[in-house]
Short mmCIF file of C-alpha atoms and ligand atoms in Angstrom, two decimals:
data_model
loop_
_atom_site.label_atom_id
_atom_site.label_comp_id
_atom_site.label_asym_id
_atom_site.label_seq_id
_atom_site.Cartn_x
_atom_site.Cartn_y
_atom_site.Cartn_z
CA THR A 1 -258.74 -93.01 -58.78
CA LEU A 2 -259.57 -91.06 -61.93
CA LYS A 3 -256.87 -90.84 -64.55
CA ALA A 4 -256.96 -88.82 -67.70
CA ALA A 5 -257.03 -91.24 -70.62
CA GLY A 6 -257.20 -90.09 -74.20
CA GLU A 7 -259.87 -87.49 -74.53
CA GLY A 8 -261.90 -88.55 -71.57
CA ARG A 9 -261.48 -89.84 -68.02
CA THR A 10 -261.93 -93.47 -67.04
CA VAL A 11 -261.84 -95.20 -63.72
CA ALA A 12 -258.50 -96.96 -63.33
CA GLY A 13 -258.78 -100.47 -64.74
CA LYS A 14 -258.48 -102.13 -68.10
CA ILE A 15 -261.46 -102.91 -70.31
CA THR A 16 -261.92 -106.64 -69.79
CA GLU A 17 -265.27 -107.49 -71.40
CA PRO A 18 -266.83 -106.95 -74.83
CA THR A 19 -269.46 -104.86 -73.09
CA GLY A 20 -266.67 -102.44 -72.32
CA LYS A 21 -266.90 -102.98 -68.56
CA THR A 22 -263.54 -102.59 -66.82
CA ASP A 23 -262.26 -105.21 -64.37
CA LYS A 24 -263.64 -102.84 -61.76
CA GLY A 25 -267.21 -103.41 -63.16
CA MET A 26 -267.34 -99.85 -64.51
CA ILE A 27 -268.79 -99.15 -67.96
CA ASP A 28 -266.50 -97.65 -70.59
CA THR A 29 -267.02 -93.93 -70.13
CA GLN A 30 -265.73 -93.02 -73.59
CA PRO A 31 -268.29 -92.34 -76.38
CA PRO A 32 -268.56 -94.80 -79.26
CA ARG A 33 -265.64 -94.79 -81.70
CA GLY A 34 -265.56 -91.75 -83.95
CA THR A 35 -268.13 -89.81 -81.93
CA ARG A 36 -267.77 -86.89 -79.53
CA ASP A 37 -269.18 -85.93 -76.17
CA PHE A 38 -270.07 -82.31 -75.62
CA PHE A 39 -269.34 -81.37 -72.03
CA PRO A 40 -270.87 -78.04 -70.92
CA GLU A 41 -267.86 -76.04 -72.04
CA ASP A 42 -267.96 -77.81 -75.42
CA MET A 43 -271.71 -77.25 -75.64
CA ARG A 44 -271.26 -73.52 -75.00
CA LEU A 45 -268.87 -73.30 -77.94
CA ARG A 46 -271.19 -75.41 -80.10
CA ASN A 47 -274.20 -73.27 -79.17
CA TRP A 48 -272.21 -70.17 -80.04
CA LEU A 49 -271.26 -71.55 -83.49
CA PHE A 50 -274.75 -72.86 -84.23
CA GLY A 51 -276.09 -69.52 -83.07
CA GLU A 52 -273.91 -67.83 -85.69
CA PHE A 53 -275.16 -70.29 -88.35
CA ALA A 54 -278.78 -69.59 -87.44
CA ALA A 55 -278.23 -65.83 -87.24
CA VAL A 56 -276.85 -65.76 -90.79
CA SER A 57 -279.67 -67.93 -92.14
CA THR A 58 -282.20 -65.68 -90.41
CA ALA A 59 -280.51 -62.56 -91.79
CA PHE A 60 -281.11 -64.04 -95.26
CA GLY A 61 -284.76 -64.79 -94.52
CA PHE A 62 -284.35 -68.57 -94.55
CA GLU A 63 -286.68 -70.94 -92.66
CA GLN A 64 -285.30 -73.78 -90.53
CA PHE A 65 -286.23 -77.41 -91.20
CA ASP A 66 -285.05 -80.75 -89.91
CA ALA A 67 -285.54 -84.41 -90.75
CA PRO A 68 -284.66 -87.67 -88.99
CA VAL A 69 -280.98 -88.61 -88.63
CA LEU A 70 -282.23 -92.08 -89.63
CA GLU A 71 -283.39 -92.23 -93.25
CA SER A 72 -284.23 -94.95 -95.74
CA GLU A 73 -280.99 -96.19 -97.30
CA GLU A 74 -282.42 -95.65 -100.81
CA LEU A 75 -282.14 -91.89 -100.31
CA PHE A 76 -278.35 -92.17 -100.44
CA VAL A 77 -277.68 -95.09 -102.76
CA ARG A 78 -275.98 -93.58 -105.82
CA LYS A 79 -273.79 -95.37 -108.31
CA ALA A 80 -271.10 -92.74 -108.83
CA GLY A 81 -268.45 -94.10 -106.49
CA GLU A 82 -268.64 -91.20 -104.09
CA GLU A 83 -266.82 -91.44 -100.76
CA ILE A 84 -270.00 -90.29 -99.05
CA THR A 85 -271.94 -93.35 -100.27
CA ASP A 86 -268.99 -95.74 -99.94
CA GLN A 87 -268.93 -94.81 -96.25
CA LEU A 88 -272.68 -94.91 -95.68
CA TYR A 89 -273.60 -95.75 -92.06
CA ASN A 90 -276.28 -98.17 -93.18
CA PHE A 91 -277.85 -101.28 -91.65
CA GLU A 92 -280.96 -103.42 -91.53
CA ASP A 93 -283.29 -102.60 -88.68
CA LYS A 94 -285.38 -105.05 -86.65
CA GLY A 95 -288.15 -104.71 -89.24
CA GLN A 96 -285.75 -105.81 -91.98
CA ARG A 97 -285.79 -102.27 -93.39
CA ARG A 98 -282.63 -100.96 -95.08
CA VAL A 99 -281.88 -97.72 -93.26
CA ALA A 100 -278.94 -95.35 -92.90
CA LEU A 101 -277.74 -92.56 -90.64
CA ARG A 102 -277.80 -89.54 -92.96
CA PRO A 103 -274.35 -88.65 -94.36
CA GLU A 104 -275.65 -85.27 -95.55
CA LEU A 105 -278.84 -83.22 -95.37
CA THR A 106 -279.54 -82.48 -99.05
CA PRO A 107 -281.37 -85.75 -99.93
CA SER A 108 -283.63 -85.24 -96.90
CA LEU A 109 -284.32 -81.70 -98.10
CA ALA A 110 -285.22 -83.12 -101.52
CA ARG A 111 -287.52 -85.67 -99.88
CA LEU A 112 -289.35 -82.93 -97.95
CA VAL A 113 -289.66 -80.78 -101.09
CA LEU A 114 -291.13 -83.76 -102.98
CA GLN A 115 -293.45 -84.44 -100.05
CA ARG A 116 -294.85 -80.88 -100.36
CA GLY A 117 -294.88 -81.10 -104.16
CA LYS A 118 -296.77 -78.31 -105.92
CA THR A 119 -298.06 -76.95 -102.61
CA LEU A 120 -294.56 -75.67 -101.78
CA PRO A 121 -294.39 -71.93 -102.56
CA LEU A 122 -291.25 -71.17 -104.55
CA PRO A 123 -288.63 -69.98 -104.11
CA ALA A 124 -288.15 -71.92 -100.89
CA LYS A 125 -285.18 -70.84 -98.78
CA TRP A 126 -284.54 -73.42 -96.10
CA PHE A 127 -281.71 -74.06 -93.63
CA ALA A 128 -280.86 -76.87 -91.23
CA ILE A 129 -278.19 -77.73 -88.70
CA GLY A 130 -278.00 -81.49 -88.28
CA GLN A 131 -275.72 -84.31 -87.23
CA CYS A 132 -274.44 -86.34 -90.17
CA TRP A 133 -272.69 -89.68 -90.13
CA ARG A 134 -270.22 -91.87 -92.00
CA TYR A 135 -268.90 -95.32 -91.27
CA GLU A 136 -265.22 -95.28 -91.93
CA ARG A 137 -262.82 -98.08 -91.04
CA MET A 138 -261.13 -96.70 -87.93
CA THR A 139 -257.75 -97.26 -89.60
CA ARG A 140 -257.74 -93.56 -90.35
CA GLY A 141 -259.11 -92.72 -86.90
CA ARG A 142 -261.30 -89.99 -88.30
CA ARG A 143 -264.57 -88.91 -86.76
CA ARG A 144 -267.75 -90.67 -87.80
CA GLU A 145 -270.11 -87.80 -87.07
CA HIS A 146 -270.18 -84.07 -87.50
CA TYR A 147 -272.80 -81.35 -87.48
CA GLN A 148 -273.48 -79.63 -90.75
CA TRP A 149 -275.17 -76.31 -91.43
CA ASN A 150 -277.00 -76.27 -94.75
CA MET A 151 -278.67 -73.46 -96.66
CA ASP A 152 -280.59 -74.28 -99.82
CA ILE A 153 -282.68 -72.33 -102.33
CA VAL A 154 -285.34 -74.21 -104.32
CA GLY A 155 -286.91 -72.72 -107.45
CA VAL A 156 -284.31 -70.17 -108.65
CA SER A 157 -282.55 -71.19 -111.88
CA GLY A 158 -280.27 -68.17 -112.15
CA VAL A 159 -276.88 -67.79 -110.44
CA GLU A 160 -278.53 -65.17 -108.27
CA ALA A 161 -279.22 -68.14 -105.97
CA GLU A 162 -275.54 -69.09 -105.76
CA ALA A 163 -274.58 -65.43 -105.27
CA GLU A 164 -276.96 -65.23 -102.30
CA LEU A 165 -275.58 -68.47 -100.81
CA LEU A 166 -272.00 -67.25 -101.20
CA ALA A 167 -272.98 -64.01 -99.46
CA ALA A 168 -274.25 -66.07 -96.53
CA VAL A 169 -270.98 -68.01 -96.31
CA VAL A 170 -269.01 -64.74 -96.38
CA MET A 171 -271.24 -63.28 -93.67
CA LEU A 172 -270.57 -66.29 -91.46
CA PHE A 173 -266.82 -65.95 -91.95
CA GLU A 174 -266.98 -62.25 -91.08
CA ARG A 175 -269.18 -62.87 -88.00
CA VAL A 176 -266.69 -65.34 -86.55
CA GLY A 177 -263.78 -62.95 -87.11
CA LEU A 178 -262.26 -64.18 -90.37
CA SER A 179 -261.38 -61.88 -93.29
CA SER A 180 -260.72 -62.49 -96.99
CA ARG A 181 -257.04 -62.59 -96.04
CA ASP A 182 -257.69 -65.64 -93.85
CA VAL A 183 -260.11 -67.57 -96.06
CA GLY A 184 -261.46 -67.54 -99.60
CA ILE A 185 -264.06 -69.38 -101.67
CA LYS A 186 -262.99 -71.24 -104.80
CA VAL A 187 -265.68 -71.06 -107.47
CA SER A 188 -266.19 -72.97 -110.71
CA SER A 189 -268.93 -74.77 -112.62
CA ARG A 190 -269.40 -78.38 -113.57
CA LYS A 191 -270.44 -77.04 -116.94
CA VAL A 192 -266.71 -76.54 -117.58
CA LEU A 193 -266.13 -80.28 -117.32
CA GLN A 194 -269.34 -80.98 -119.18
CA SER A 195 -268.27 -78.81 -122.14
CA VAL A 196 -264.80 -80.35 -122.29
CA MET A 197 -266.16 -83.88 -122.02
CA SER A 198 -268.71 -83.31 -124.78
CA GLN A 199 -265.94 -81.83 -126.96
CA PHE A 200 -264.12 -85.14 -126.47
CA GLY A 201 -267.26 -87.20 -127.06
CA VAL A 202 -267.55 -88.58 -123.51
CA PRO A 203 -271.10 -89.93 -123.03
CA PRO A 204 -273.20 -87.78 -120.65
CA GLU A 205 -273.97 -90.81 -118.46
CA SER A 206 -270.30 -90.88 -117.40
CA PHE A 207 -270.43 -87.23 -116.30
CA ALA A 208 -271.14 -87.80 -112.59
CA LYS A 209 -268.52 -90.55 -112.25
CA VAL A 210 -265.89 -88.43 -114.04
CA CYS A 211 -266.62 -85.53 -111.67
CA VAL A 212 -266.27 -87.77 -108.60
CA ILE A 213 -262.93 -89.07 -109.88
CA VAL A 214 -261.60 -85.67 -110.94
CA ASP A 215 -262.58 -84.26 -107.52
CA LYS A 216 -260.06 -86.63 -105.96
CA LEU A 217 -257.14 -85.12 -107.93
CA ASP A 218 -255.62 -83.36 -104.89
CA LYS A 219 -256.00 -86.47 -102.77
CA ILE A 220 -254.88 -89.32 -105.07
CA GLY A 221 -252.80 -87.47 -107.68
CA ARG A 222 -252.91 -87.31 -111.48
CA VAL A 223 -251.67 -90.85 -112.20
CA LYS A 224 -254.43 -92.50 -110.17
CA VAL A 225 -257.03 -90.09 -111.58
CA GLU A 226 -255.91 -90.97 -115.10
CA SER A 227 -256.12 -94.67 -114.37
CA GLU A 228 -259.59 -94.42 -112.79
CA LEU A 229 -260.79 -92.33 -115.74
CA ALA A 230 -259.23 -94.87 -118.12
CA ASP A 231 -261.18 -97.61 -116.28
CA LEU A 232 -264.29 -95.61 -117.17
CA GLY A 233 -263.22 -95.74 -120.78
CA VAL A 234 -262.17 -92.10 -120.88
CA ALA A 235 -259.35 -91.80 -123.40
CA PRO A 236 -255.98 -90.32 -122.28
CA SER A 237 -256.46 -87.43 -124.74
CA THR A 238 -259.73 -86.58 -123.01
CA ILE A 239 -258.02 -86.73 -119.67
CA ASP A 240 -255.43 -84.26 -120.93
CA GLY A 241 -258.22 -81.99 -122.11
CA VAL A 242 -260.06 -82.22 -118.79
CA LEU A 243 -256.94 -81.66 -116.72
CA SER A 244 -255.70 -78.74 -118.82
CA ALA A 245 -259.13 -77.06 -118.52
CA MET A 246 -258.82 -77.48 -114.77
CA SER A 247 -255.49 -75.65 -114.70
CA LEU A 248 -256.90 -72.44 -116.24
CA THR A 249 -256.57 -69.41 -113.97
CA SER A 250 -259.00 -66.85 -115.39
CA LEU A 251 -262.45 -66.51 -116.92
CA GLU A 252 -260.77 -64.96 -119.96
CA GLN A 253 -258.80 -68.17 -120.50
CA LEU A 254 -262.01 -70.15 -119.99
CA ALA A 255 -263.77 -68.03 -122.61
CA ASP A 256 -260.86 -68.65 -125.01
CA LEU A 257 -261.24 -72.42 -124.43
CA LEU A 258 -265.02 -72.76 -124.43
CA GLY A 259 -266.09 -69.66 -126.32
CA PRO A 260 -267.74 -66.56 -124.79
CA ASN A 261 -271.21 -68.00 -125.27
CA SER A 262 -270.57 -71.11 -123.18
CA GLU A 263 -272.98 -71.44 -120.27
CA ALA A 264 -270.08 -71.95 -117.86
CA VAL A 265 -268.50 -68.65 -118.92
CA GLN A 266 -271.80 -66.79 -118.80
CA ASP A 267 -272.78 -68.22 -115.40
CA LEU A 268 -269.43 -67.48 -113.80
CA THR A 269 -269.10 -64.02 -115.35
CA ARG A 270 -272.54 -63.14 -114.00
CA LEU A 271 -271.69 -64.61 -110.61
CA PHE A 272 -268.58 -62.48 -110.25
CA GLN A 273 -270.57 -59.41 -111.32
CA LEU A 274 -273.16 -60.12 -108.61
CA ALA A 275 -270.36 -60.66 -106.09
CA GLU A 276 -269.16 -57.14 -106.91
CA GLY A 277 -272.62 -55.82 -106.03
CA TYR A 278 -272.69 -57.66 -102.69
CA GLY A 279 -269.17 -56.42 -101.97
CA TYR A 280 -267.56 -59.82 -101.42
CA LYS A 281 -265.76 -60.29 -104.77
CA GLU A 282 -262.35 -60.29 -103.09
CA TRP A 283 -263.39 -63.46 -101.24
CA LEU A 284 -263.84 -65.39 -104.52
CA VAL A 285 -261.24 -67.23 -106.55
CA PHE A 286 -262.08 -68.74 -109.93
CA ASP A 287 -260.60 -72.25 -109.78
CA PRO A 288 -261.74 -74.77 -112.43
CA SER A 289 -260.08 -77.59 -110.50
CA VAL A 290 -262.99 -77.38 -108.03
CA VAL A 291 -265.59 -80.00 -108.93
CA ARG A 292 -266.73 -81.19 -105.47
CA GLY A 293 -267.30 -84.88 -104.75
CA LEU A 294 -271.08 -85.13 -104.78
CA ALA A 295 -272.48 -86.76 -107.90
CA TYR A 296 -275.60 -84.59 -108.13
CA TYR A 297 -274.04 -81.17 -108.77
CA THR A 298 -274.91 -79.83 -112.23
CA GLY A 299 -273.63 -76.27 -112.37
CA VAL A 300 -271.78 -73.77 -110.22
CA VAL A 301 -269.74 -75.43 -107.44
CA PHE A 302 -267.76 -73.74 -104.69
CA GLU A 303 -265.73 -74.49 -101.58
CA GLY A 304 -264.42 -72.39 -98.72
CA PHE A 305 -260.69 -72.75 -98.03
CA ASP A 306 -258.07 -71.40 -95.62
CA ARG A 307 -255.55 -69.34 -97.55
CA GLU A 308 -252.64 -70.94 -95.66
CA GLY A 309 -253.75 -74.24 -97.21
CA LYS A 310 -253.34 -76.18 -93.96
CA LEU A 311 -256.87 -77.55 -93.66
CA ARG A 312 -259.48 -79.47 -95.59
CA ALA A 313 -262.34 -77.56 -97.26
CA ILE A 314 -264.24 -75.48 -94.70
CA CYS A 315 -267.55 -75.74 -96.56
CA GLY A 316 -268.82 -76.62 -100.01
CA GLY A 317 -271.85 -76.32 -102.22
CA GLY A 318 -273.29 -75.74 -105.64
CA ARG A 319 -276.23 -76.14 -108.00
CA TYR A 320 -278.03 -79.46 -108.34
CA ASP A 321 -280.94 -79.08 -110.75
CA ARG A 322 -281.65 -82.79 -111.29
CA LEU A 323 -281.84 -84.27 -107.78
CA LEU A 324 -285.64 -84.27 -107.57
CA GLY A 325 -285.79 -86.05 -110.93
CA ALA A 326 -283.34 -88.67 -109.63
CA PHE A 327 -285.90 -89.35 -106.87
CA GLY A 328 -288.66 -89.82 -109.41
CA GLY A 329 -290.17 -86.35 -109.01
CA ASP A 330 -290.37 -83.32 -111.28
CA ASN A 331 -287.12 -81.39 -111.31
CA ALA A 332 -286.86 -77.95 -109.79
CA PRO A 333 -283.71 -75.80 -109.78
CA MET A 334 -281.85 -76.18 -106.48
CA ALA A 335 -278.65 -74.79 -105.04
CA GLY A 336 -277.16 -75.01 -101.59
CA PHE A 337 -274.15 -75.58 -99.39
CA GLY A 338 -273.00 -77.63 -96.42
CA PHE A 339 -270.79 -76.15 -93.71
CA GLY A 340 -269.35 -78.54 -91.12
CA ASP A 341 -268.67 -77.83 -87.44
CA ALA A 342 -265.14 -79.25 -87.35
CA VAL A 343 -262.83 -77.52 -89.84
CA ILE A 344 -264.08 -74.04 -88.94
CA VAL A 345 -263.32 -74.72 -85.25
CA GLU A 346 -259.85 -76.04 -86.15
CA LEU A 347 -259.25 -72.87 -88.19
CA LEU A 348 -260.45 -70.53 -85.45
CA LYS A 349 -258.38 -72.42 -82.90
CA GLU A 350 -255.25 -72.10 -85.08
CA SER A 351 -255.92 -68.41 -85.67
CA GLY A 352 -256.43 -67.75 -81.97
CA LYS A 353 -259.98 -66.61 -82.70
CA LEU A 354 -261.87 -69.39 -80.96
CA PRO A 355 -264.14 -67.95 -78.26
CA ALA A 356 -264.48 -69.65 -74.88
CA PRO A 357 -268.00 -68.68 -73.79
CA PRO A 358 -268.05 -68.78 -69.97
CA HIS A 359 -270.83 -70.28 -67.86
CA ARG A 360 -272.54 -67.45 -66.05
CA VAL A 361 -275.75 -66.60 -64.23
CA ASP A 362 -277.33 -63.24 -63.48
CA ASP A 363 -278.01 -63.85 -59.80
CA VAL A 364 -276.99 -66.14 -56.97
CA VAL A 365 -279.63 -66.33 -54.23
CA VAL A 366 -278.64 -67.80 -50.87
CA PRO A 367 -280.69 -68.24 -47.65
CA LEU A 368 -278.40 -67.59 -44.69
CA ASP A 369 -280.63 -69.68 -42.45
CA ALA A 370 -282.55 -72.92 -43.18
CA SER A 371 -285.79 -71.27 -42.03
CA LEU A 372 -285.38 -68.68 -44.81
CA ARG A 373 -285.24 -71.23 -47.66
CA PRO A 374 -288.93 -70.73 -48.60
CA ALA A 375 -288.34 -66.98 -48.79
CA ALA A 376 -285.18 -67.43 -50.86
CA SER A 377 -286.96 -69.87 -53.22
CA GLY A 378 -289.76 -67.36 -53.71
CA ILE A 379 -287.31 -64.61 -54.58
CA ALA A 380 -285.48 -66.93 -57.03
CA SER A 381 -288.81 -67.87 -58.70
CA ARG A 382 -289.82 -64.26 -59.14
CA LEU A 383 -286.43 -63.30 -60.58
CA ARG A 384 -286.58 -66.28 -62.98
CA ARG A 385 -290.10 -65.38 -64.10
CA GLY A 386 -288.72 -61.92 -64.78
CA GLY A 387 -286.18 -63.43 -67.16
CA ARG A 388 -283.10 -63.62 -64.99
CA SER A 389 -280.93 -66.71 -64.74
CA VAL A 390 -280.68 -67.59 -61.07
CA ASP A 391 -278.50 -70.08 -59.20
CA LEU A 392 -280.33 -70.84 -55.95
CA VAL A 393 -277.92 -72.27 -53.40
CA LEU A 394 -279.50 -75.57 -52.37
CA GLU A 395 -277.53 -76.41 -49.23
CA ALA A 396 -276.79 -74.54 -46.02
CA LYS A 397 -273.85 -72.30 -46.82
CA LYS A 398 -272.06 -69.43 -45.12
CA MET A 399 -271.77 -66.01 -46.74
CA LYS A 400 -268.05 -66.49 -47.53
CA TRP A 401 -268.78 -69.63 -49.55
CA ALA A 402 -271.70 -67.91 -51.32
CA PHE A 403 -269.50 -65.01 -52.29
CA LYS A 404 -266.85 -67.27 -53.82
CA HIS A 405 -269.59 -69.31 -55.55
CA ALA A 406 -271.14 -66.18 -57.11
CA GLU A 407 -267.74 -65.08 -58.39
CA LYS A 408 -267.11 -68.54 -59.88
CA LEU A 409 -270.43 -68.26 -61.71
CA ASN A 410 -269.57 -64.78 -63.01
CA ALA A 411 -272.81 -63.61 -61.42
CA SER A 412 -273.86 -59.97 -61.61
CA ARG A 413 -275.53 -60.01 -58.20
CA LEU A 414 -275.46 -62.00 -54.97
CA VAL A 415 -278.78 -61.88 -53.10
CA LEU A 416 -278.41 -62.72 -49.39
CA VAL A 417 -281.59 -63.63 -47.51
CA GLY A 418 -280.71 -63.02 -43.86
CA ALA A 419 -282.87 -63.19 -40.72
CA SER A 420 -282.51 -59.60 -39.48
CA GLU A 421 -283.07 -58.02 -42.91
CA TRP A 422 -285.94 -60.40 -43.66
CA GLU A 423 -287.70 -59.30 -40.47
CA ARG A 424 -287.81 -55.83 -42.09
CA GLY A 425 -289.01 -57.36 -45.38
CA ASN A 426 -285.59 -56.76 -46.93
CA VAL A 427 -282.70 -58.64 -48.51
CA VAL A 428 -279.07 -57.68 -49.08
CA VAL A 429 -278.01 -57.35 -52.72
CA LYS A 430 -274.32 -57.33 -53.58
CA ASP A 431 -273.62 -55.84 -57.02
CA LEU A 432 -270.55 -57.87 -57.97
CA ALA A 433 -269.61 -55.62 -60.86
CA LYS A 434 -269.76 -52.31 -59.00
CA PHE A 435 -268.68 -53.78 -55.63
CA GLU A 436 -271.69 -52.11 -54.03
CA GLN A 437 -274.00 -53.56 -51.39
CA MET A 438 -277.54 -52.42 -50.64
CA GLU A 439 -280.39 -53.55 -48.40
CA VAL A 440 -283.57 -53.41 -50.45
CA PRO A 441 -287.22 -54.47 -49.98
CA ALA A 442 -287.44 -58.08 -51.16
CA ASP A 443 -290.60 -57.29 -53.14
CA SER A 444 -288.78 -54.62 -55.16
CA LEU A 445 -286.16 -57.01 -56.50
CA VAL A 446 -286.36 -57.68 -60.27
N1 LIG B 501 -270.52 -87.00 -94.83
C1 LIG B 501 -269.86 -86.97 -93.68
C2 LIG B 501 -270.43 -87.45 -92.51
C3 LIG B 501 -269.71 -87.41 -91.33
C4 LIG B 501 -268.45 -86.89 -91.35
BR1 LIG B 501 -267.43 -86.84 -89.76
N2 LIG B 501 -267.90 -86.42 -92.46
C5 LIG B 501 -268.58 -86.44 -93.61
#
């Protein structure tokens, strides 16, 4: 007997062996810990969402790329204490190579850009939708994989690149039915932190680590942030300076703190001006507490959030002008974002905006007699070659069953191949939307 168990169904019986076989000799039908199966109904939703991702990227003239899920570990080894590298899904393969399942797509993008080198026409505007992995102790029971949509611009040093990327994020939100009342995008720049830290004499080499620690403020609280910064040798007075800068609420206040000529103020002022031109300024919120947790960001950073504050960041991104240099190449200005497939679905579900794309076909073709199967198959082939999706009934079925089957498949038409009509070279076509039935020459059917 099948019983529903957790998220999937298993044959009755307890798992008795390390291989996961039950005492009934059945394999464990659940996917590996932290991973998901996509049944057809899940796949239809995923295809819809990824279709929206790709449609936005295409609307912005971006080209799609991909790279292996499996990468050399060295691509992701960074010494800034990031969660993403602490949870790297890495291992040694049978050739004693240190490899890892990619936790993000940006280092792979950088590798491909370096591979093309000077032959890559700039600016390059690339997007990808790829599965990314982390290995987290299951104590927290979180997923170990998700799909991430990335858009990146290589070769544009001005915040025009970030403005374009933010426009793409806004377009996605609008296409899936969300407004600036539902979600917003917090925007800041790491140059804020950089300016404050240099005012307090913090050495530049600590910059990435300080950002990673400060990014955890919401998660671990001020006391722990202060102690981790103190472990880095950052004086309490500096911490006060950093944290007070992060509590500013306007660009005017930022200009008072850093001076109107600070790069952070100029970048952000320009960015908000550009947002006005695109018409999405009301989606943006200046929030200097946003630093993002990736070590390689160097400038503007941003993250999408639900205004009810119930969920984790929906997406995140920013400028990272020194990643190619970190890989031993010549630097080029780069900016991009990552947009996961999980939080957005949670948000749409909670807002009652999650679509449930149905399985449907255009036509159901059914031979009403075994001798008419070759004729029915020929009709199905011709309809398919003409671009229609056709469910050809593969077993001997009566008309009543075929009718119910066509309705279940949300078909537009039911094509009945019956002996008497076929003798006249005809078939019966039931239009299931208009509830009409016609006998038509088989050869005329398209
Ligand atoms: N980086 C990363 C990978 C996989 C998941 Br789930 N979350 C974050």
